[in-house]
Coordinates of N, CA, C and O in Angstrom, one line a residue:
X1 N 20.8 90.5 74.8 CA 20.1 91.4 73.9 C 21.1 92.3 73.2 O 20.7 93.2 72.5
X2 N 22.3 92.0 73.4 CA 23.1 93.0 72.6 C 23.3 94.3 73.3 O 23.3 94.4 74.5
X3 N 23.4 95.0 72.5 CA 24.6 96.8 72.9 C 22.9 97.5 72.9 O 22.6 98.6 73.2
X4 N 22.2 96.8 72.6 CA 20.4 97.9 72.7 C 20.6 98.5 73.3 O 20.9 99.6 73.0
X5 N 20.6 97.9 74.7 CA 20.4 98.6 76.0 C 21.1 100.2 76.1 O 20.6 101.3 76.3
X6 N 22.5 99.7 76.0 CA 23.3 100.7 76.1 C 23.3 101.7 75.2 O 23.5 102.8 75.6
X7 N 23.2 101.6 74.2 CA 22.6 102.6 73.0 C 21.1 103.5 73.2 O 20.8 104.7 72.9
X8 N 20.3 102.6 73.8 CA 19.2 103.5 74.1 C 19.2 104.8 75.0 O 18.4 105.7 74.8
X9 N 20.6 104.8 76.1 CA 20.5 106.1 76.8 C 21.1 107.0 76.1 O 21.1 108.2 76.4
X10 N 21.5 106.6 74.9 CA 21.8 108.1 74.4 C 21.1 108.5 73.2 O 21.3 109.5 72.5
X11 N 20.3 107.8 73.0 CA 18.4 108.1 72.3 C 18.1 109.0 73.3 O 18.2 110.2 73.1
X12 N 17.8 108.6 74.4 CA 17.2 109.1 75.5 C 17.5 110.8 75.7 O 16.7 111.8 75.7
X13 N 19.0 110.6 75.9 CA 19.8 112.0 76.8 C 19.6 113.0 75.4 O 19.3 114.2 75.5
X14 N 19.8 112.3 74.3 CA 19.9 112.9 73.0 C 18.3 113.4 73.1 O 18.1 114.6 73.5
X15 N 17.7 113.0 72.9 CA 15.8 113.7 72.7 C 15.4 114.6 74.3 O 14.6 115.4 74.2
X16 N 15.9 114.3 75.3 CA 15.7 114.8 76.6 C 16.7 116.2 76.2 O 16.5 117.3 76.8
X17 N 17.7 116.2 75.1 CA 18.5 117.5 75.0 C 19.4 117.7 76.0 O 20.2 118.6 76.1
X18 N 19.3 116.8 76.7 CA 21.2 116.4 77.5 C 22.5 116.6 76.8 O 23.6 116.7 77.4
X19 N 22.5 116.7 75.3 CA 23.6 116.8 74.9 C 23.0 118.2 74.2 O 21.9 118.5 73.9
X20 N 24.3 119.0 73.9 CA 25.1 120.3 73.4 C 25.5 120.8 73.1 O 26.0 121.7 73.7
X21 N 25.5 120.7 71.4 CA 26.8 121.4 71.0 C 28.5 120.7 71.5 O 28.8 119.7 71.0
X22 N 29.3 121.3 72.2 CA 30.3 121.0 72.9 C 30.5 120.7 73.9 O 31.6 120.2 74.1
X23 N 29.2 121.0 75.4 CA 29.4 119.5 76.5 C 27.8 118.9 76.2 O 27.1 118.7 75.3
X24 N 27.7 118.9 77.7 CA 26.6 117.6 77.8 C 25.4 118.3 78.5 O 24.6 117.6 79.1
X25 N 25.3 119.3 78.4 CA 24.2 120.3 78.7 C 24.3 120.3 80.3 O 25.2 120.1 81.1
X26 N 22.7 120.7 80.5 CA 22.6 120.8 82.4 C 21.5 120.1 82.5 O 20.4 120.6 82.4
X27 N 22.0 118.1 82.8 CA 21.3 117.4 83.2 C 21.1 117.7 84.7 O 22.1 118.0 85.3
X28 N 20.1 117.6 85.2 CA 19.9 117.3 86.7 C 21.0 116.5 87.8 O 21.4 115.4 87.5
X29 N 21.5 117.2 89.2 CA 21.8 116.5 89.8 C 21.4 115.2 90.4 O 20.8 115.3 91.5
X30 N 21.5 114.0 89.8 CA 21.6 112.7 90.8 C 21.6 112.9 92.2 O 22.6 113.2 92.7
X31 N 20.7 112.7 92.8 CA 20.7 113.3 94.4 C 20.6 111.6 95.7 O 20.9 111.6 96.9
X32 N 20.2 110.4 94.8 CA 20.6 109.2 95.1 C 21.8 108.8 95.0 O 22.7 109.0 94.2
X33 N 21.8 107.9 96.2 CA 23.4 107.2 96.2 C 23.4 106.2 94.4 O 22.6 105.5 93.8
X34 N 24.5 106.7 94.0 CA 24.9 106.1 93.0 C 26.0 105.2 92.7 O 26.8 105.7 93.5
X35 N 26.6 104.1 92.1 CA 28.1 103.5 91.9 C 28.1 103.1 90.2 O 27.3 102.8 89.3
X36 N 29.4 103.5 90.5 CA 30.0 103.5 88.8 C 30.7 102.3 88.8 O 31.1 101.7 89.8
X37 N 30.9 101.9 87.5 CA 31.5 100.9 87.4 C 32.9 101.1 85.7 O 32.7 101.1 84.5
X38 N 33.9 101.3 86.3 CA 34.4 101.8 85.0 C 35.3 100.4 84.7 O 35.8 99.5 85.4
X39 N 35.3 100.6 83.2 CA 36.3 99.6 81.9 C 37.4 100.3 81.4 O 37.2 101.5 81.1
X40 N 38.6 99.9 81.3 CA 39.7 100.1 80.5 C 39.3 100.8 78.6 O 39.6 101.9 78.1
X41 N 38.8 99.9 78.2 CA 38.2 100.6 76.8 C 36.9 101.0 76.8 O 36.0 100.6 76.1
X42 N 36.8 101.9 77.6 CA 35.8 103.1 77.5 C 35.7 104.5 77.6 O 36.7 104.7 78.3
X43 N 35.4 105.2 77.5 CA 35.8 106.7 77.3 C 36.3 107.3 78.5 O 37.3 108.1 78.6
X44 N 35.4 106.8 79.4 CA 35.6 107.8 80.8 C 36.5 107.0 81.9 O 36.6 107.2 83.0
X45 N 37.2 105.8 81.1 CA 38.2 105.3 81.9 C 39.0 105.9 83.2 O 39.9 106.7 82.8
X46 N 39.0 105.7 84.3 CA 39.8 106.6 85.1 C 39.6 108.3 85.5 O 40.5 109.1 85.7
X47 N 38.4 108.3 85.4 CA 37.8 109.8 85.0 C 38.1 110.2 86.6 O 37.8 109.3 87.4
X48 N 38.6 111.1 86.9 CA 38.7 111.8 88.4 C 37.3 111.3 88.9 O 36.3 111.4 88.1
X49 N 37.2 110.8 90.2 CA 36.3 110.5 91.2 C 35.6 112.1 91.1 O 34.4 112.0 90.8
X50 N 35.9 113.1 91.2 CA 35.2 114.5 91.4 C 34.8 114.9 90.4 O 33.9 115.8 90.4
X51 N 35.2 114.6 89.5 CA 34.3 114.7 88.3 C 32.9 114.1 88.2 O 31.8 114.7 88.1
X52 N 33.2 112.9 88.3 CA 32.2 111.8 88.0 C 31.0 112.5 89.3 O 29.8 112.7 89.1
X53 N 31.5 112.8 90.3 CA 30.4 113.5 91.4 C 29.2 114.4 91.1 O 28.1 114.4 91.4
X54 N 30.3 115.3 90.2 CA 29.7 116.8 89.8 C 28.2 116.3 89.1 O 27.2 117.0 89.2
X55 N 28.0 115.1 88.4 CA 26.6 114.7 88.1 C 25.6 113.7 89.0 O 24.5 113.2 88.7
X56 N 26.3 113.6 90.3 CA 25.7 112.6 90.9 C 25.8 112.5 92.2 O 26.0 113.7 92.7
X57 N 25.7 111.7 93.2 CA 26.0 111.3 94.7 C 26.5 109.7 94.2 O 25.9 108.6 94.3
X58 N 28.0 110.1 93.4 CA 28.9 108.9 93.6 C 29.2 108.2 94.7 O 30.1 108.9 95.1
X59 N 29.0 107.4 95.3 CA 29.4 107.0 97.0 C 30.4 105.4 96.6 O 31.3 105.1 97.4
X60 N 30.1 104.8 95.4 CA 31.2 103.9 95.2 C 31.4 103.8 93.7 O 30.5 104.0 92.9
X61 N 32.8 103.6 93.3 CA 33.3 103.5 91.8 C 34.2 102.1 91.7 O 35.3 102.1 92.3
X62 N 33.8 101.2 91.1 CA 34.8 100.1 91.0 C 35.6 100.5 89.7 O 35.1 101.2 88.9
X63 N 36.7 99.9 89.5 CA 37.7 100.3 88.3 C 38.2 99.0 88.0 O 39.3 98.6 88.5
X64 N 37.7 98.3 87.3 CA 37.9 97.2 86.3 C 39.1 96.9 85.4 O 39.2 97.7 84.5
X65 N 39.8 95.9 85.6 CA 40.7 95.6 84.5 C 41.1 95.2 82.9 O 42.1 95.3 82.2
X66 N 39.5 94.7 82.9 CA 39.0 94.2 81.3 C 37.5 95.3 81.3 O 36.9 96.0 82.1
X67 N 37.4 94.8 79.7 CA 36.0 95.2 79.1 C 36.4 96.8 78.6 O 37.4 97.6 78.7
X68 N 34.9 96.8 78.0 CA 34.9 98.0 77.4 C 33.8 99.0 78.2 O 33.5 99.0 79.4
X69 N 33.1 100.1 76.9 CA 31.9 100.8 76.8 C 30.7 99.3 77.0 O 30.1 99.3 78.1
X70 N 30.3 98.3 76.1 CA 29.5 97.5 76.1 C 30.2 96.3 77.3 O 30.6 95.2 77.0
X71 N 30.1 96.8 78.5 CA 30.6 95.8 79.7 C 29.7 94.8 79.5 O 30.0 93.7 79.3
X72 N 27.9 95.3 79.7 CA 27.7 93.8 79.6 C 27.6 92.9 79.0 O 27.3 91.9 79.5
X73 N 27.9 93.2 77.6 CA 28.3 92.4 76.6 C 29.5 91.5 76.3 O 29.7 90.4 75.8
X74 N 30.3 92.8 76.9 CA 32.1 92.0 76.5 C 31.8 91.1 77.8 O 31.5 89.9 77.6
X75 N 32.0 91.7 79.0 CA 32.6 91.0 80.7 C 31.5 90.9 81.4 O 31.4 91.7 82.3
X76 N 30.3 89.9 81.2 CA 28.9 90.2 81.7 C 29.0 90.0 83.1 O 28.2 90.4 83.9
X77 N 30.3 88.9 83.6 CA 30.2 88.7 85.0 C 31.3 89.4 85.9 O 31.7 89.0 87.0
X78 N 31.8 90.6 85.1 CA 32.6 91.4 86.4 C 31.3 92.1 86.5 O 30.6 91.9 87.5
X79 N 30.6 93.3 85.3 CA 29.6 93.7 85.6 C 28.5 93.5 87.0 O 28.1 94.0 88.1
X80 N 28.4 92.3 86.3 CA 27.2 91.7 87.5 C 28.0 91.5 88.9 O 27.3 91.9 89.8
X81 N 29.2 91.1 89.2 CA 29.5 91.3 90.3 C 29.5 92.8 91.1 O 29.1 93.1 92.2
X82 N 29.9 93.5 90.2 CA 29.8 95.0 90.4 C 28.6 95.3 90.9 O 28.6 95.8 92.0
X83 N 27.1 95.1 90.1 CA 26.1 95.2 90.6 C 25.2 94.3 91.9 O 24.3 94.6 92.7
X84 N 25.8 93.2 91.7 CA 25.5 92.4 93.2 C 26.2 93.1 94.4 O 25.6 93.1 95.5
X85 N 27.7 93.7 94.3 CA 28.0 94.4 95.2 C 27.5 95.5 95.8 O 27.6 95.6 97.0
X86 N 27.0 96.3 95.1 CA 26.3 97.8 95.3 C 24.8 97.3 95.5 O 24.5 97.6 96.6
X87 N 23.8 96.7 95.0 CA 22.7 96.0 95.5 C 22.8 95.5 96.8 O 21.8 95.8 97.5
X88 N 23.7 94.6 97.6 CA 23.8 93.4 98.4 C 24.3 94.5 99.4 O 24.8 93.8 100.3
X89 N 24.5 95.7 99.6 CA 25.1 96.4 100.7 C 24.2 97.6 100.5 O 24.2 98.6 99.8
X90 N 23.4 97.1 101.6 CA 21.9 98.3 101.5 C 22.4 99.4 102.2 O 22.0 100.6 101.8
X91 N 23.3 99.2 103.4 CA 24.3 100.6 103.8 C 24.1 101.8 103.2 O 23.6 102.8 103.6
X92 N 24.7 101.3 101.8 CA 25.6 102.3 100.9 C 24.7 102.6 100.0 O 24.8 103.8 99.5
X93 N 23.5 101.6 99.6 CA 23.2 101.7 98.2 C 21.3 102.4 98.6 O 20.5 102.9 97.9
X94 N 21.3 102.0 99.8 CA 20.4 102.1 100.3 C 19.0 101.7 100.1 O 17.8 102.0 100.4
X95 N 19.7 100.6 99.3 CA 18.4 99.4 99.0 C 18.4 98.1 99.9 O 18.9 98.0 101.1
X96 N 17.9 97.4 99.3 CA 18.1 95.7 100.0 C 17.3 94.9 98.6 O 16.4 94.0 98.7
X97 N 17.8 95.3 97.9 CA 17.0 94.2 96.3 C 17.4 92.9 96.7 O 16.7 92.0 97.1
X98 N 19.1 92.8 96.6 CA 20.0 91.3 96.6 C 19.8 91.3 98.2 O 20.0 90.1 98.6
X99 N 19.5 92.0 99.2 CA 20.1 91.3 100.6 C 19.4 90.4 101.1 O 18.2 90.4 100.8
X100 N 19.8 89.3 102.2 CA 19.7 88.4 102.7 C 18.7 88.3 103.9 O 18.6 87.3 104.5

């Protein structure tokens, strides 16, 4: 489906009033286990782990070699590995969608 997807959250954050002037307003703390998955050509490349927190309950971050901002477009199967990992380990993620 293309970059839609990924374009639409910031329709979203944009009309919800998440953004502001010069930061990103005061979205709500994420209080669910969360995992990031970061790209080399994307903005928040390498962004400090405590940062990335400050909006969330980060509990895993994978850091990718390739891809961009539109991962599932450019690298659809590191992505998807990334998300089968964090799905398939109900531990952490505290689901069981993918598990066995």
């Amino acid at each position: 489906q293309g970059p839609y997807g990924g374009m639409r959250f910031y329709k979203e954050v944009l009309n919800d009033g998440g953004f502001s002037l010069l930061d990103f307003g005061t979205l709500p703390l994420v209080e669910v286990p969360v995992a990031i998955s970061q790209f080399p050509y994307d903005i928040c490349y390498r962004m400090p782990l405590d940062w990335a927190k400050r909006g969330g309950n980060v509990v895993k971050r994978t850091v990718n070699h390739h891809g961009g901002h539109f991962a599932a477009y450019e690298v659809p199967g590191l992505l998807l590995n990334d998300i089968w990992s964090w799905f398939g380990d109900k531990e952490v993620s505290g689901t069981s969608v993918f598990g066995h």
